[in-house]
Short mmCIF file of C-alpha atoms in Angstrom, two decimals:
data_model
loop_
_atom_site.label_atom_id
_atom_site.label_comp_id
_atom_site.label_asym_id
_atom_site.label_seq_id
_atom_site.Cartn_x
_atom_site.Cartn_y
_atom_site.Cartn_z
CA UNK A 1 46.49 107.04 158.01
CA UNK A 2 49.76 108.39 155.94
CA UNK A 3 48.48 112.10 153.26
CA UNK A 4 48.63 111.05 149.68
CA UNK A 5 50.64 113.16 147.70
CA UNK A 6 49.20 114.18 145.01
CA UNK A 7 51.15 113.37 141.72
CA UNK A 8 52.17 116.67 140.61
CA UNK A 9 53.95 117.28 143.96
CA UNK A 10 56.14 113.87 143.79
CA UNK A 11 59.13 116.47 144.63
CA UNK A 12 61.21 118.67 143.66
CA UNK A 13 62.26 118.62 140.07
CA UNK A 14 65.84 118.93 139.83
CA UNK A 15 66.54 121.30 136.80
CA UNK A 16 69.98 121.18 134.69
CA UNK A 17 72.88 124.41 135.85
CA UNK A 18 73.61 126.59 132.59
CA UNK A 19 77.23 124.88 131.26
CA UNK A 20 75.30 121.51 131.41
CA UNK A 21 73.15 123.17 129.34
CA UNK A 22 75.95 125.34 126.96
CA UNK A 23 77.72 122.07 126.40
CA UNK A 24 74.28 119.66 125.24
CA UNK A 25 73.92 122.79 122.74
CA UNK A 26 76.90 122.80 120.99
CA UNK A 27 76.34 119.54 121.26
CA UNK A 28 73.48 118.74 119.56
CA UNK A 29 74.92 121.82 116.62
CA UNK A 30 78.05 120.26 116.12
CA UNK A 31 76.29 116.72 115.50
CA UNK A 32 73.58 119.17 113.38
CA UNK A 33 76.59 120.90 111.10
CA UNK A 34 78.02 117.25 110.65
CA UNK A 35 74.44 115.35 109.24
CA UNK A 36 73.96 118.58 107.02
CA UNK A 37 76.31 120.97 106.36
CA UNK A 38 79.25 118.54 105.44
CA UNK A 39 79.13 118.07 101.91
CA UNK A 40 78.43 113.34 101.59
CA UNK A 41 81.26 112.86 99.22
CA UNK A 42 84.18 114.66 102.64
CA UNK A 43 84.41 114.19 106.15
CA UNK A 44 83.85 117.42 108.35
CA UNK A 45 84.84 117.09 112.31
CA UNK A 46 86.26 119.62 114.79
CA UNK A 47 89.23 122.10 115.11
CA UNK A 48 88.74 123.87 118.47
CA UNK A 49 85.33 124.84 117.78
CA UNK A 50 84.35 125.32 113.80
CA UNK A 51 85.04 122.98 111.24
CA UNK A 52 88.06 120.82 108.55
CA UNK A 53 86.90 119.70 105.63
CA UNK A 54 88.21 116.47 104.94
CA UNK A 55 87.86 116.28 100.76
CA UNK A 56 91.36 114.74 99.25
CA UNK A 57 91.31 113.09 97.01
CA UNK A 58 87.61 111.31 96.72
CA UNK A 59 88.13 112.01 93.24
CA UNK A 60 85.92 115.60 92.88
CA UNK A 61 85.49 117.13 88.81
CA UNK A 62 84.73 120.54 91.08
CA UNK A 63 84.45 121.74 94.28
CA UNK A 64 81.63 120.88 96.76
CA UNK A 65 79.10 123.96 96.87
CA UNK A 66 78.25 122.52 99.83
CA UNK A 67 80.03 123.17 102.56
CA UNK A 68 79.63 124.71 106.32
CA UNK A 69 79.73 128.29 107.05
CA UNK A 70 82.29 127.97 109.81
CA UNK A 71 84.65 125.68 107.39
CA UNK A 72 88.55 126.59 108.65
CA UNK A 73 90.74 124.14 106.55
CA UNK A 74 89.87 123.11 103.08
CA UNK A 75 91.19 120.47 101.78
CA UNK A 76 90.55 119.38 99.00
CA UNK A 77 94.02 117.59 97.32
CA UNK A 78 94.21 114.67 94.49
CA UNK A 79 91.54 115.32 92.61
CA UNK A 80 90.71 116.22 89.43
CA UNK A 81 89.71 119.71 89.56
CA UNK A 82 90.88 121.32 86.06
CA UNK A 83 88.79 125.17 87.24
CA UNK A 84 87.96 127.52 90.32
CA UNK A 85 85.51 129.33 88.94
CA UNK A 86 84.52 132.70 90.72
CA UNK A 87 83.45 133.00 93.99
CA UNK A 88 83.82 129.41 94.18
CA UNK A 89 84.26 129.98 98.11
CA UNK A 90 81.65 132.17 98.76
CA UNK A 91 79.88 132.20 102.21
CA UNK A 92 83.37 131.04 104.26
CA UNK A 93 84.58 134.04 105.58
CA UNK A 94 86.18 131.47 108.36
CA UNK A 95 88.00 129.39 105.61
CA UNK A 96 92.13 129.79 106.48
CA UNK A 97 93.70 127.30 104.93
CA UNK A 98 93.18 126.10 101.45
CA UNK A 99 94.70 123.41 99.30
CA UNK A 100 94.32 122.53 96.15
CA UNK A 101 97.18 120.62 94.96
CA UNK A 102 97.63 117.94 92.73
CA UNK A 103 95.05 118.65 91.80
CA UNK A 104 94.53 119.68 87.09
CA UNK A 105 94.08 122.88 87.67
CA UNK A 106 94.51 124.84 84.74
CA UNK A 107 91.75 128.02 84.78
CA UNK A 108 91.80 130.65 87.81
CA UNK A 109 89.14 132.86 87.05
CA UNK A 110 90.03 136.76 88.20
CA UNK A 111 87.17 136.62 91.70
CA UNK A 112 88.88 132.90 92.31
CA UNK A 113 89.12 134.12 95.44
CA UNK A 114 86.70 136.13 95.65
CA UNK A 115 85.18 136.55 100.00
CA UNK A 116 87.50 134.59 101.39
CA UNK A 117 91.38 136.82 99.91
CA UNK A 118 91.25 138.46 103.85
CA UNK A 119 90.95 135.51 106.07
CA UNK A 120 93.28 133.32 103.43
CA UNK A 121 96.52 131.94 105.60
CA UNK A 122 97.80 129.32 104.13
CA UNK A 123 96.69 128.66 100.01
CA UNK A 124 97.99 126.18 98.47
CA UNK A 125 98.51 125.58 94.71
CA UNK A 126 101.54 123.64 93.38
CA UNK A 127 100.71 120.56 91.45
CA UNK A 128 98.44 121.74 88.83
CA UNK A 129 98.93 122.48 85.44
CA UNK A 130 98.51 126.54 85.63
CA UNK A 131 101.01 128.26 83.14
CA UNK A 132 98.91 132.00 83.76
CA UNK A 133 97.21 133.57 86.37
CA UNK A 134 95.23 136.79 85.12
CA UNK A 135 96.69 139.93 88.97
CA UNK A 136 92.95 140.03 89.87
CA UNK A 137 92.52 136.84 91.39
CA UNK A 138 94.84 137.60 94.02
CA UNK A 139 94.33 141.37 94.60
CA UNK A 140 94.21 141.96 98.32
CA UNK A 141 95.75 138.41 98.93
CA UNK A 142 97.58 137.96 102.14
CA UNK A 143 97.96 134.97 102.70
CA UNK A 144 101.62 132.19 102.18
CA UNK A 145 100.85 130.44 98.67
CA UNK A 146 102.27 127.40 97.06
CA UNK A 147 102.58 127.25 93.40
CA UNK A 148 105.34 125.02 92.27
CA UNK A 149 105.05 122.74 89.91
CA UNK A 150 103.13 124.17 87.69
CA UNK A 151 104.06 124.48 83.94
CA UNK A 152 103.78 128.42 84.01
CA UNK A 153 104.70 130.57 81.04
CA UNK A 154 107.26 132.98 81.38
CA UNK A 155 106.02 136.57 81.06
CA UNK A 156 105.47 140.26 81.88
CA UNK A 157 101.85 139.27 83.50
CA UNK A 158 102.99 136.50 85.86
CA UNK A 159 106.24 138.73 86.20
CA UNK A 160 103.15 141.43 87.81
CA UNK A 161 101.27 138.82 89.28
CA UNK A 162 104.29 137.36 91.37
CA UNK A 163 105.17 140.43 93.08
CA UNK A 164 102.32 141.20 94.63
CA UNK A 165 102.69 137.27 96.35
CA UNK A 166 103.81 136.12 99.17
CA UNK A 167 105.82 132.86 98.27
CA UNK A 168 105.89 130.02 99.77
CA UNK A 169 110.07 130.51 100.75
CA UNK A 170 110.24 126.74 101.29
CA UNK A 171 109.31 125.57 98.14
CA UNK A 172 110.03 128.76 95.83
CA UNK A 173 112.29 127.52 93.98
CA UNK A 174 110.65 125.27 92.44
CA UNK A 175 108.28 127.48 90.38
CA UNK A 176 109.67 127.64 88.05
CA UNK A 177 109.52 128.07 84.16
CA UNK A 178 108.53 125.41 81.59
CA UNK A 179 108.22 127.81 78.47
CA UNK A 180 109.48 131.37 78.43
CA UNK A 181 109.02 134.77 76.08
CA UNK A 182 112.78 134.30 76.28
CA UNK A 183 113.91 130.58 75.27
CA UNK A 184 116.66 130.38 77.18
CA UNK A 185 114.60 131.24 80.20
CA UNK A 186 113.18 128.12 80.05
CA UNK A 187 113.31 125.17 83.33
CA UNK A 188 114.61 127.21 85.16
CA UNK A 189 113.01 129.77 88.91
CA UNK A 190 111.59 132.40 87.72
CA UNK A 191 112.35 133.98 91.17
CA UNK A 192 116.28 133.55 90.28
CA UNK A 193 115.85 135.08 86.47
CA UNK A 194 113.72 138.51 88.21
CA UNK A 195 117.05 138.44 90.53
CA UNK A 196 119.83 138.25 87.69
CA UNK A 197 117.85 141.46 86.72
CA UNK A 198 115.75 139.98 84.46
CA UNK A 199 112.88 141.92 83.15
CA UNK A 200 109.96 140.52 81.05
CA UNK A 201 107.87 143.39 80.47
CA UNK A 202 111.07 144.78 79.10
CA UNK A 203 110.98 141.87 76.11
CA UNK A 204 107.26 143.34 75.99
CA UNK A 205 107.88 146.66 75.43
CA UNK A 206 110.56 145.88 73.11
CA UNK A 207 108.03 143.46 71.19
CA UNK A 208 105.01 146.13 70.93
CA UNK A 209 107.75 147.70 69.53
CA UNK A 210 109.39 146.34 66.62
CA UNK A 211 105.33 144.53 65.53
CA UNK A 212 103.77 148.64 65.75
CA UNK A 213 107.67 149.41 63.36
CA UNK A 214 106.79 146.38 60.72
CA UNK A 215 102.44 147.77 61.18
CA UNK A 216 103.70 151.05 60.11
CA UNK A 217 106.00 149.35 57.48
CA UNK A 218 103.54 147.53 56.00
CA UNK A 219 101.56 151.10 55.84
CA UNK A 220 103.97 152.92 53.93
CA UNK A 221 104.51 150.77 51.71
CA UNK A 222 100.95 149.69 50.16
CA UNK A 223 101.28 154.06 50.36
CA UNK A 224 104.33 154.15 48.51
CA UNK A 225 103.02 151.09 45.79
CA UNK A 226 99.31 152.95 45.37
CA UNK A 227 100.81 156.26 44.54
CA UNK A 228 103.53 154.49 42.02
CA UNK A 229 100.16 153.08 40.21
CA UNK A 230 98.30 156.07 39.87
CA UNK A 231 101.27 158.01 38.68
CA UNK A 232 101.85 155.24 36.22
CA UNK A 233 98.56 154.97 34.98
CA UNK A 234 97.76 158.53 34.94
CA UNK A 235 100.57 158.61 32.65
CA UNK A 236 98.93 155.74 30.59
CA UNK A 237 96.50 157.94 30.05
CA UNK A 238 98.38 160.97 29.40
CA UNK A 239 99.42 159.36 26.35
CA UNK A 240 96.11 156.96 25.21
CA UNK A 241 94.88 161.88 24.60
CA UNK A 242 98.21 163.01 23.62
CA UNK A 243 97.76 159.78 20.78
CA UNK A 244 94.42 160.33 20.66
CA UNK A 245 94.71 164.95 19.78
CA UNK A 246 97.33 163.45 17.32
CA UNK A 247 95.12 161.81 15.17
CA UNK A 248 92.81 164.80 14.76
CA UNK A 249 92.66 167.31 11.29
CA UNK A 250 94.77 169.53 12.23
CA UNK A 251 93.54 173.00 11.20
CA UNK A 252 95.25 174.13 8.78
CA UNK A 253 94.26 170.39 6.66
CA UNK A 254 90.72 171.82 7.62
CA UNK A 255 91.37 175.87 6.12
CA UNK A 256 93.07 173.92 2.65
CA UNK A 257 90.09 171.94 1.86
CA UNK A 258 87.76 174.98 3.02
CA UNK A 259 89.38 176.82 0.31
CA UNK A 260 89.97 173.14 -2.37
CA UNK A 261 86.15 173.32 -1.66
CA UNK A 262 85.48 176.88 -2.31
CA UNK A 263 87.25 176.47 -5.76
CA UNK A 264 85.65 173.74 -6.84
CA UNK A 265 82.47 175.71 -6.02
#
């Protein structure tokens, strides 16, 4: 008779190799990231095991907050973003490329790039509406930066900001003064103006000195006017006092009147 085999003894189980399990787990993790971590208005893809978030031309008005933590590239070009708030990219320690070009950005907060400044390699802010940025916004930033085609106001603060940045050499001549502290520099590339020896901070100091001089002159004029008014007012009081004294009867007249009265008595 043939020996019956117990159901639990139907043969050896096939165990997947560790390499196959590793690939499987990576695939599951990647798909989970795509499904759960990617903003619904964007498209996420893989780049060397990390995530590239494509949000260009999606009519966005603000920067998405639900971004995957392993994002290495965030592409937000051609949207309607108007502001980069403080810590807008917190939780993205691996971010290397950030494209915010062709938006309507006017305001960049001082802490806009806090948390990503050291790892970032490329930052594109070209073709926006930026006139000025606080120096603190780019603190510790080592990325190559594109700032071209913005309506920059050329003055001391902008000069101090540009001094600390690594501007993209391909677009550096397109960073122009839309307005300036001196009208003759409007429309010219900022670098060209600075390379000619112009120092916007000197204009700032001169303007400050002139303002202080005008203020001091105004105070001096007020003091002189008050002194003149005080002297004239006192002179008028003194004149009226003298007239009052003159109107009083003299001592000799009083004595003569007293003798007349005594004689009559």
